[in-house]
mmCIF file of C-alpha atoms in Angstrom:
data_model
loop_
_atom_site.group_PDB
_atom_site.id
_atom_site.type_symbol
_atom_site.label_atom_id
_atom_site.label_comp_id
_atom_site.label_asym_id
_atom_site.label_seq_id
_atom_site.Cartn_x
_atom_site.Cartn_y
_atom_site.Cartn_z
ATOM 1 C CA UNK A 1 2.387 -18.777 62.247
ATOM 2 C CA UNK A 2 3.237 -22.018 60.454
ATOM 3 C CA UNK A 3 5.894 -22.658 57.847
ATOM 4 C CA UNK A 4 4.687 -23.605 54.421
ATOM 5 C CA UNK A 5 1.177 -23.720 53.041
ATOM 6 C CA UNK A 6 -0.780 -26.904 53.782
ATOM 7 C CA UNK A 7 -2.361 -27.041 50.319
ATOM 8 C CA UNK A 8 -0.971 -25.655 47.087
ATOM 9 C CA UNK A 9 -2.715 -24.770 43.852
ATOM 10 C CA UNK A 10 -0.308 -25.959 41.113
ATOM 11 C CA UNK A 11 -2.192 -24.288 38.273
ATOM 12 C CA UNK A 12 -0.737 -21.352 36.355
ATOM 13 C CA UNK A 13 -1.675 -17.984 37.916
ATOM 14 C CA UNK A 14 -4.668 -16.331 36.275
ATOM 15 C CA UNK A 15 -4.447 -13.018 38.091
ATOM 16 C CA UNK A 16 -7.660 -13.756 39.981
ATOM 17 C CA UNK A 17 -7.001 -13.739 43.726
ATOM 18 C CA UNK A 18 -9.612 -16.386 44.537
ATOM 19 C CA UNK A 19 -8.950 -18.703 41.578
ATOM 20 C CA UNK A 20 -5.179 -18.591 42.148
ATOM 21 C CA UNK A 21 -5.531 -19.415 45.828
ATOM 22 C CA UNK A 22 -5.856 -22.953 47.155
ATOM 23 C CA UNK A 23 -9.609 -22.564 46.644
ATOM 24 C CA UNK A 24 -8.843 -23.156 42.973
ATOM 25 C CA UNK A 25 -8.247 -26.822 43.833
ATOM 26 C CA UNK A 26 -12.001 -27.280 44.249
ATOM 27 C CA UNK A 27 -13.590 -26.183 40.965
ATOM 28 C CA UNK A 28 -16.997 -27.562 42.001
ATOM 29 C CA UNK A 29 -17.426 -24.736 44.522
ATOM 30 C CA UNK A 30 -15.142 -22.061 43.076
ATOM 31 C CA UNK A 31 -17.556 -20.259 40.776
ATOM 32 C CA UNK A 32 -20.274 -20.248 43.435
ATOM 33 C CA UNK A 33 -17.843 -18.891 46.009
ATOM 34 C CA UNK A 34 -16.669 -16.121 43.674
ATOM 35 C CA UNK A 35 -20.249 -15.263 42.691
ATOM 36 C CA UNK A 36 -21.364 -14.927 46.306
ATOM 37 C CA UNK A 37 -18.323 -12.783 47.083
ATOM 38 C CA UNK A 38 -19.226 -10.345 44.291
ATOM 39 C CA UNK A 39 -22.892 -10.192 45.278
ATOM 40 C CA UNK A 40 -21.971 -9.499 48.890
ATOM 41 C CA UNK A 41 -20.012 -6.431 47.797
ATOM 42 C CA UNK A 42 -22.397 -5.225 45.124
ATOM 43 C CA UNK A 43 -25.953 -6.234 45.945
ATOM 44 C CA UNK A 44 -26.766 -5.462 49.572
ATOM 45 C CA UNK A 45 -27.930 -2.318 51.326
ATOM 46 C CA UNK A 46 -24.677 -1.804 53.247
ATOM 47 C CA UNK A 47 -22.114 0.478 51.613
ATOM 48 C CA UNK A 48 -18.662 -0.840 50.618
ATOM 49 C CA UNK A 49 -17.036 1.084 53.467
ATOM 50 C CA UNK A 50 -19.480 -0.464 55.957
ATOM 51 C CA UNK A 51 -18.731 -3.925 54.566
ATOM 52 C CA UNK A 52 -15.010 -3.214 54.863
ATOM 53 C CA UNK A 53 -15.360 -2.180 58.512
ATOM 54 C CA UNK A 54 -16.993 -5.525 59.332
ATOM 55 C CA UNK A 55 -14.480 -7.448 57.215
ATOM 56 C CA UNK A 56 -11.485 -5.785 58.860
ATOM 57 C CA UNK A 57 -12.876 -6.214 62.369
ATOM 58 C CA UNK A 58 -13.284 -9.924 61.663
ATOM 59 C CA UNK A 59 -9.790 -10.149 60.152
ATOM 60 C CA UNK A 60 -8.341 -8.533 63.241
ATOM 61 C CA UNK A 61 -10.120 -10.919 65.627
ATOM 62 C CA UNK A 62 -9.428 -14.107 63.650
ATOM 63 C CA UNK A 63 -5.911 -12.749 63.075
ATOM 64 C CA UNK A 64 -5.721 -13.454 59.376
ATOM 65 C CA UNK A 65 -2.617 -11.529 58.313
ATOM 66 C CA UNK A 66 -3.612 -11.583 54.675
ATOM 67 C CA UNK A 67 -7.155 -10.326 55.343
ATOM 68 C CA UNK A 68 -5.842 -7.606 57.652
ATOM 69 C CA UNK A 69 -3.439 -6.315 55.013
ATOM 70 C CA UNK A 70 -5.989 -6.031 52.210
ATOM 71 C CA UNK A 71 -8.025 -2.917 51.403
ATOM 72 C CA UNK A 72 -10.723 -3.175 48.761
ATOM 73 C CA UNK A 73 -10.538 -0.269 46.334
ATOM 74 C CA UNK A 74 -14.309 0.104 46.240
ATOM 75 C CA UNK A 75 -14.326 0.671 50.001
ATOM 76 C CA UNK A 76 -11.630 3.324 49.719
ATOM 77 C CA UNK A 77 -13.546 4.952 46.873
ATOM 78 C CA UNK A 78 -16.562 4.928 49.175
ATOM 79 C CA UNK A 79 -14.614 6.985 51.703
ATOM 80 C CA UNK A 80 -12.973 4.467 54.012
ATOM 81 C CA UNK A 81 -9.703 6.053 55.139
ATOM 82 C CA UNK A 82 -6.790 4.559 57.068
ATOM 83 C CA UNK A 83 -7.691 6.937 59.880
ATOM 84 C CA UNK A 84 -11.074 5.231 60.099
ATOM 85 C CA UNK A 85 -9.516 1.773 59.840
ATOM 86 C CA UNK A 86 -7.303 2.688 62.797
ATOM 87 C CA UNK A 87 -10.457 3.281 64.868
ATOM 88 C CA UNK A 88 -11.520 -0.375 64.513
ATOM 89 C CA UNK A 89 -9.701 -1.298 67.685
ATOM 90 C CA UNK A 90 -10.645 -2.655 71.099
ATOM 91 C CA UNK A 91 -11.607 0.815 72.283
ATOM 92 C CA UNK A 92 -13.768 1.554 69.225
ATOM 93 C CA UNK A 93 -16.671 2.679 71.431
ATOM 94 C CA UNK A 94 -14.776 5.836 72.357
ATOM 95 C CA UNK A 95 -13.646 6.512 68.799
ATOM 96 C CA UNK A 96 -15.022 8.907 66.191
ATOM 97 C CA UNK A 97 -16.738 6.103 64.319
ATOM 98 C CA UNK A 98 -20.408 6.892 63.717
ATOM 99 C CA UNK A 99 -23.091 5.186 65.802
ATOM 100 C CA UNK A 100 -23.945 2.990 62.800
ATOM 101 C CA UNK A 101 -20.300 2.008 62.302
ATOM 102 C CA UNK A 102 -19.912 1.176 65.994
ATOM 103 C CA UNK A 103 -22.973 -1.066 65.766
ATOM 104 C CA UNK A 104 -21.415 -2.862 62.792
ATOM 105 C CA UNK A 105 -18.322 -3.569 64.882
ATOM 106 C CA UNK A 106 -20.425 -4.629 67.878
ATOM 107 C CA UNK A 107 -22.478 -7.025 65.724
ATOM 108 C CA UNK A 108 -19.281 -8.503 64.273
ATOM 109 C CA UNK A 109 -17.877 -9.001 67.766
ATOM 110 C CA UNK A 110 -21.088 -10.686 68.905
ATOM 111 C CA UNK A 111 -20.958 -13.125 65.979
ATOM 112 C CA UNK A 112 -17.323 -13.963 66.647
ATOM 113 C CA UNK A 113 -17.198 -14.081 70.427
ATOM 114 C CA UNK A 114 -20.630 -15.012 71.709
ATOM 115 C CA UNK A 115 -23.365 -15.512 69.116
ATOM 116 C CA UNK A 116 -25.795 -16.923 71.677
ATOM 117 C CA UNK A 117 -25.321 -14.029 74.073
ATOM 118 C CA UNK A 118 -26.941 -11.118 72.243
ATOM 119 C CA UNK A 119 -28.287 -8.612 74.742
ATOM 120 C CA UNK A 120 -31.692 -6.962 74.469
ATOM 121 C CA UNK A 121 -29.952 -3.593 74.449
ATOM 122 C CA UNK A 122 -27.765 -4.378 71.442
ATOM 123 C CA UNK A 123 -30.711 -5.995 69.659
ATOM 124 C CA UNK A 124 -32.818 -2.873 70.204
ATOM 125 C CA UNK A 125 -30.035 -0.601 68.965
ATOM 126 C CA UNK A 126 -29.492 -2.736 65.855
ATOM 127 C CA UNK A 127 -33.207 -2.775 65.017
ATOM 128 C CA UNK A 128 -33.404 1.000 65.445
ATOM 129 C CA UNK A 129 -30.481 1.601 63.078
ATOM 130 C CA UNK A 130 -30.762 -1.101 60.392
ATOM 131 C CA UNK A 131 -33.553 -2.434 58.201
ATOM 132 C CA UNK A 132 -34.194 -6.178 58.113
ATOM 133 C CA UNK A 133 -32.478 -6.368 54.735
ATOM 134 C CA UNK A 134 -29.434 -4.524 56.090
ATOM 135 C CA UNK A 135 -29.233 -6.859 59.090
ATOM 136 C CA UNK A 136 -29.352 -9.892 56.807
ATOM 137 C CA UNK A 137 -26.682 -8.307 54.634
ATOM 138 C CA UNK A 138 -24.482 -7.564 57.648
ATOM 139 C CA UNK A 139 -24.986 -11.127 58.885
ATOM 140 C CA UNK A 140 -23.919 -12.660 55.589
ATOM 141 C CA UNK A 141 -20.983 -10.247 55.299
ATOM 142 C CA UNK A 142 -19.635 -11.295 58.683
ATOM 143 C CA UNK A 143 -20.286 -15.016 58.128
ATOM 144 C CA UNK A 144 -18.707 -14.926 54.671
ATOM 145 C CA UNK A 145 -15.550 -13.120 55.702
ATOM 146 C CA UNK A 146 -15.244 -15.105 58.914
ATOM 147 C CA UNK A 147 -15.251 -18.272 56.837
ATOM 148 C CA UNK A 148 -12.810 -16.811 54.343
ATOM 149 C CA UNK A 149 -10.308 -15.691 56.967
ATOM 150 C CA UNK A 150 -10.559 -18.977 58.904
ATOM 151 C CA UNK A 151 -9.987 -20.805 55.620
ATOM 152 C CA UNK A 152 -6.833 -18.781 54.981
ATOM 153 C CA UNK A 153 -5.536 -19.410 58.506
ATOM 154 C CA UNK A 154 -6.373 -23.135 58.340
ATOM 155 C CA UNK A 155 -4.429 -23.603 55.135
ATOM 156 C CA UNK A 156 -1.235 -22.237 56.715
ATOM 157 C CA UNK A 157 1.673 -20.486 55.069
ATOM 158 C CA UNK A 158 0.631 -17.149 56.557
ATOM 159 C CA UNK A 159 3.488 -14.641 57.021
ATOM 160 C CA UNK A 160 3.793 -12.781 60.306
ATOM 161 C CA UNK A 161 3.250 -9.443 58.615
ATOM 162 C CA UNK A 162 2.287 -7.978 55.252
ATOM 163 C CA UNK A 163 2.147 -4.415 53.938
ATOM 164 C CA UNK A 164 -1.206 -2.794 53.193
ATOM 165 C CA UNK A 165 -2.348 -3.933 49.741
ATOM 166 C CA UNK A 166 -5.155 -2.316 47.769
ATOM 167 C CA UNK A 167 -7.054 -4.780 45.616
ATOM 168 C CA UNK A 168 -10.038 -4.805 43.308
ATOM 169 C CA UNK A 169 -12.981 -7.124 43.603
ATOM 170 C CA UNK A 170 -11.995 -10.448 41.977
ATOM 171 C CA UNK A 171 -14.021 -11.269 38.855
ATOM 172 C CA UNK B 1 -39.480 -16.362 64.720
ATOM 173 C CA UNK B 2 -36.119 -14.670 64.901
ATOM 174 C CA UNK B 3 -35.655 -10.962 65.542
ATOM 175 C CA UNK B 4 -33.864 -9.984 62.326
ATOM 176 C CA UNK B 5 -36.776 -10.642 59.960
ATOM 177 C CA UNK B 6 -40.258 -12.147 60.104
ATOM 178 C CA UNK B 7 -38.747 -15.449 59.001
ATOM 179 C CA UNK B 8 -38.722 -18.368 61.396
ATOM 180 C CA UNK B 9 -35.838 -20.316 59.881
ATOM 181 C CA UNK B 10 -32.556 -19.793 58.068
ATOM 182 C CA UNK B 11 -33.966 -19.958 54.566
ATOM 183 C CA UNK B 12 -36.695 -17.404 55.140
ATOM 184 C CA UNK B 13 -34.316 -15.117 57.013
ATOM 185 C CA UNK B 14 -31.710 -15.123 54.254
ATOM 186 C CA UNK B 15 -34.569 -14.973 51.738
ATOM 187 C CA UNK B 16 -35.249 -11.438 52.950
ATOM 188 C CA UNK B 17 -32.358 -10.466 50.672
ATOM 189 C CA UNK B 18 -33.075 -12.386 47.475
ATOM 190 C CA UNK B 19 -30.014 -11.022 45.657
ATOM 191 C CA UNK B 20 -27.792 -12.836 48.148
ATOM 192 C CA UNK B 21 -30.029 -15.797 48.948
ATOM 193 C CA UNK B 22 -29.706 -17.305 45.483
ATOM 194 C CA UNK B 23 -25.883 -17.292 45.298
ATOM 195 C CA UNK B 24 -25.631 -18.441 48.901
ATOM 196 C CA UNK B 25 -28.006 -21.345 48.254
ATOM 197 C CA UNK B 26 -26.000 -22.326 45.174
ATOM 198 C CA UNK B 27 -22.730 -22.334 47.107
ATOM 199 C CA UNK B 28 -24.254 -24.236 50.021
ATOM 200 C CA UNK B 29 -25.752 -26.857 47.704
ATOM 201 C CA UNK B 30 -22.405 -27.349 45.959
ATOM 202 C CA UNK B 31 -20.835 -28.492 49.240
ATOM 203 C CA UNK B 32 -23.006 -31.602 49.239
ATOM 204 C CA UNK B 33 -22.373 -32.633 45.641
ATOM 205 C CA UNK B 34 -18.637 -32.075 45.243
ATOM 206 C CA UNK B 35 -16.321 -35.061 44.826
ATOM 207 C CA UNK B 36 -13.510 -34.361 47.306
ATOM 208 C CA UNK B 37 -15.014 -35.147 50.722
ATOM 209 C CA UNK B 38 -18.026 -37.472 51.041
ATOM 210 C CA UNK B 39 -21.206 -35.648 51.991
ATOM 211 C CA UNK B 40 -21.818 -37.901 54.993
ATOM 212 C CA UNK B 41 -18.401 -36.972 56.400
ATOM 213 C CA UNK B 42 -19.248 -33.291 55.984
ATOM 214 C CA UNK B 43 -22.569 -33.877 57.704
ATOM 215 C CA UNK B 44 -20.793 -35.425 60.697
ATOM 216 C CA UNK B 45 -18.540 -32.349 60.848
ATOM 217 C CA UNK B 46 -21.560 -30.015 60.563
ATOM 218 C CA UNK B 47 -23.324 -31.810 63.411
ATOM 219 C CA UNK B 48 -20.177 -31.771 65.541
ATOM 220 C CA UNK B 49 -19.908 -28.002 65.018
ATOM 221 C CA UNK B 50 -23.544 -27.675 66.103
ATOM 222 C CA UNK B 51 -22.805 -29.734 69.225
ATOM 223 C CA UNK B 52 -19.801 -27.598 70.113
ATOM 224 C CA UNK B 53 -21.843 -24.413 69.609
ATOM 225 C CA UNK B 54 -24.790 -26.002 71.484
ATOM 226 C CA UNK B 55 -27.055 -24.957 68.627
ATOM 227 C CA UNK B 56 -30.347 -26.878 68.822
ATOM 228 C CA UNK B 57 -31.736 -25.647 65.516
ATOM 229 C CA UNK B 58 -28.652 -26.789 63.600
ATOM 230 C CA UNK B 59 -28.715 -30.146 65.396
ATOM 231 C CA UNK B 60 -32.272 -30.636 64.153
ATOM 232 C CA UNK B 61 -31.291 -29.854 60.568
ATOM 233 C CA UNK B 62 -30.470 -32.878 58.431
ATOM 234 C CA UNK B 63 -28.537 -32.431 55.194
ATOM 235 C CA UNK B 64 -27.574 -36.105 54.831
ATOM 236 C CA UNK B 65 -28.993 -39.121 56.659
ATOM 237 C CA UNK B 66 -26.521 -40.468 59.211
ATOM 238 C CA UNK B 67 -26.998 -43.813 61.000
ATOM 239 C CA UNK B 68 -28.531 -43.234 64.419
ATOM 240 C CA UNK B 69 -25.682 -45.036 66.140
ATOM 241 C CA UNK B 70 -23.203 -42.523 64.790
ATOM 242 C CA UNK B 71 -25.190 -39.437 65.727
ATOM 243 C CA UNK B 72 -25.726 -40.843 69.218
ATOM 244 C CA UNK B 73 -21.998 -41.305 69.705
ATOM 245 C CA UNK B 74 -20.759 -38.280 67.786
ATOM 246 C CA UNK B 75 -19.621 -36.411 70.882
ATOM 247 C CA UNK B 76 -17.394 -39.404 71.690
ATOM 248 C CA UNK B 77 -16.155 -40.111 68.166
ATOM 249 C CA UNK B 78 -12.598 -40.573 69.398
ATOM 250 C CA UNK B 79 -13.422 -43.649 71.472
ATOM 251 C CA UNK B 80 -14.274 -47.044 70.013
ATOM 252 C CA UNK B 81 -14.256 -48.028 66.339
ATOM 253 C CA UNK B 82 -17.593 -46.692 65.126
ATOM 254 C CA UNK B 83 -15.982 -43.935 63.093
ATOM 255 C CA UNK B 84 -13.599 -44.577 60.211
ATOM 256 C CA UNK B 85 -10.052 -43.190 60.180
ATOM 257 C CA UNK B 86 -11.102 -40.657 57.520
ATOM 258 C CA UNK B 87 -14.066 -39.505 59.607
ATOM 259 C CA UNK B 88 -11.869 -39.258 62.692
ATOM 260 C CA UNK B 89 -9.304 -37.142 60.859
ATOM 261 C CA UNK B 90 -12.017 -34.715 59.723
ATOM 262 C CA UNK B 91 -13.713 -34.606 63.127
ATOM 263 C CA UNK B 92 -10.411 -33.934 64.891
ATOM 264 C CA UNK B 93 -9.751 -31.089 62.442
ATOM 265 C CA UNK B 94 -13.294 -29.763 62.965
ATOM 266 C CA UNK B 95 -12.996 -29.679 66.742
ATOM 267 C CA UNK B 96 -9.783 -27.668 66.720
ATOM 268 C CA UNK B 97 -11.169 -25.421 63.976
ATOM 269 C CA UNK B 98 -14.215 -24.672 66.120
ATOM 270 C CA UNK B 99 -12.262 -23.903 69.265
ATOM 271 C CA UNK B 100 -9.254 -22.000 67.892
ATOM 272 C CA UNK B 101 -8.443 -22.005 64.213
ATOM 273 C CA UNK B 102 -4.952 -20.714 65.000
ATOM 274 C CA UNK B 103 -4.281 -23.932 66.935
ATOM 275 C CA UNK B 104 -4.566 -26.167 63.849
ATOM 276 C CA UNK B 105 -1.289 -27.882 63.077
ATOM 277 C CA UNK B 106 0.317 -29.416 60.029
ATOM 278 C CA UNK B 107 -0.458 -32.779 61.611
ATOM 279 C CA UNK B 108 -4.196 -32.056 61.663
ATOM 280 C CA UNK B 109 -4.005 -31.053 57.995
ATOM 281 C CA UNK B 110 -1.826 -34.023 57.007
ATOM 282 C CA UNK B 111 -4.288 -36.448 58.612
ATOM 283 C CA UNK B 112 -7.093 -35.081 56.427
ATOM 284 C CA UNK B 113 -4.895 -35.019 53.311
ATOM 285 C CA UNK B 114 -3.932 -38.654 53.877
ATOM 286 C CA UNK B 115 -7.529 -39.579 53.048
ATOM 287 C CA UNK B 116 -8.750 -36.780 50.798
ATOM 288 C CA UNK B 117 -5.687 -35.050 49.356
ATOM 289 C CA UNK B 118 -4.940 -31.329 49.133
ATOM 290 C CA UNK B 119 -8.255 -30.621 47.442
ATOM 291 C CA UNK B 120 -10.101 -32.479 50.202
ATOM 292 C CA UNK B 121 -8.418 -30.342 52.839
ATOM 293 C CA UNK B 122 -9.371 -27.182 50.949
ATOM 294 C CA UNK B 123 -12.952 -28.352 50.584
ATOM 295 C CA UNK B 124 -13.134 -29.209 54.269
ATOM 296 C CA UNK B 125 -11.942 -25.777 55.441
ATOM 297 C CA UNK B 126 -14.170 -24.058 52.907
ATOM 298 C CA UNK B 127 -17.147 -26.077 54.144
ATOM 299 C CA UNK B 128 -16.318 -25.539 57.810
ATOM 300 C CA UNK B 129 -16.228 -21.796 57.190
ATOM 301 C CA UNK B 130 -19.724 -21.841 55.755
ATOM 302 C CA UNK B 131 -21.135 -24.330 58.272
ATOM 303 C CA UNK B 132 -19.590 -22.574 61.257
ATOM 304 C CA UNK B 133 -20.882 -19.246 59.974
ATOM 305 C CA UNK B 134 -24.418 -20.560 59.536
ATOM 306 C CA UNK B 135 -24.381 -22.115 63.001
ATOM 307 C CA UNK B 136 -23.271 -18.827 64.528
ATOM 308 C CA UNK B 137 -26.002 -16.972 62.616
ATOM 309 C CA UNK B 138 -28.697 -19.402 63.780
ATOM 310 C CA UNK B 139 -27.659 -18.572 67.342
ATOM 311 C CA UNK B 140 -27.293 -14.843 66.755
ATOM 312 C CA UNK B 141 -30.633 -14.662 64.968
ATOM 313 C CA UNK B 142 -32.151 -16.613 67.872
ATOM 314 C CA UNK B 143 -33.879 -19.087 65.576
ATOM 315 C CA UNK B 144 -35.967 -21.550 67.544
ATOM 316 C CA UNK B 145 -35.736 -25.315 67.299
ATOM 317 C CA UNK B 146 -38.940 -27.115 66.357
ATOM 318 C CA UNK B 147 -40.686 -28.200 69.579
ATOM 319 C CA UNK B 148 -41.663 -31.590 68.160
ATOM 320 C CA UNK B 149 -38.084 -32.672 67.586
ATOM 321 C CA UNK B 150 -36.154 -32.341 70.842
ATOM 322 C CA UNK B 151 -32.438 -32.331 70.078
ATOM 323 C CA UNK B 152 -31.475 -33.249 73.602
ATOM 324 C CA UNK B 153 -29.707 -36.519 72.865
ATOM 325 C CA UNK B 154 -27.110 -34.724 70.789
ATOM 326 C CA UNK B 155 -26.411 -31.925 73.215
#
């Protein structure tokens, strides 16, 4: 990890995680970014715990320490336990995750590692499990959180480790 | 036509979920009107991402008109003097971002900030996140490039 952050938001903290981050330096996109983030959590067919599984798998692969340490309270309220989070590992296929949850992890991995290499088998399994709307939702979830975690890594100042932090959806 | 929906392009695919399409479109549009990094510089970075991902459909897309000489030489931006120092700083950042975001250094960031400041760096990484994500989705959704516009010269 690097030393200090590469961009700093000098404004007084507002208590809003997104607005207080370096993203607050770009007000022209900030409200749109925050609005999309809320809609992703609240307006798609995937449940909060399913969204959190994809988000945490991405965080683990991109190795965003901050993203890995966060747990959204709405996902925990939806039933996502630390035991389940612990199953989102390299050997997730042999875990007790449900078939649907394993497909969410597999889709996330495909996006991150080899988006042009989708197999017919995985495509068939995804189409059998998810509606078109759910697949679009899952796609935007993974793209959104991939961008967010890469943004955090790019801007530096990431510690080597952080404790688990439960947060609410930023307003 | 892709396999996720009946849509044959990004807009119709995302449009399957109208509740998310509208806020996504608003965020995407804001990238091209903000004041921190010129839109044509962002377009060069978007096209370079598409080249690195070998994504024909994103190479065909045009958000901002770029002089043909620049698009033809984009893969070799680091040779010659066709690209400005500011463009080169952003393209260098983009290439490392695309290959391994963990490999970005303070020097890559400082080179961008020299031209566009802290806010410009933030805007660039925010934009790259969205543009990289959309490029990956175009590939994952297996969206087809239009047959009348071969993207070969950029690949």
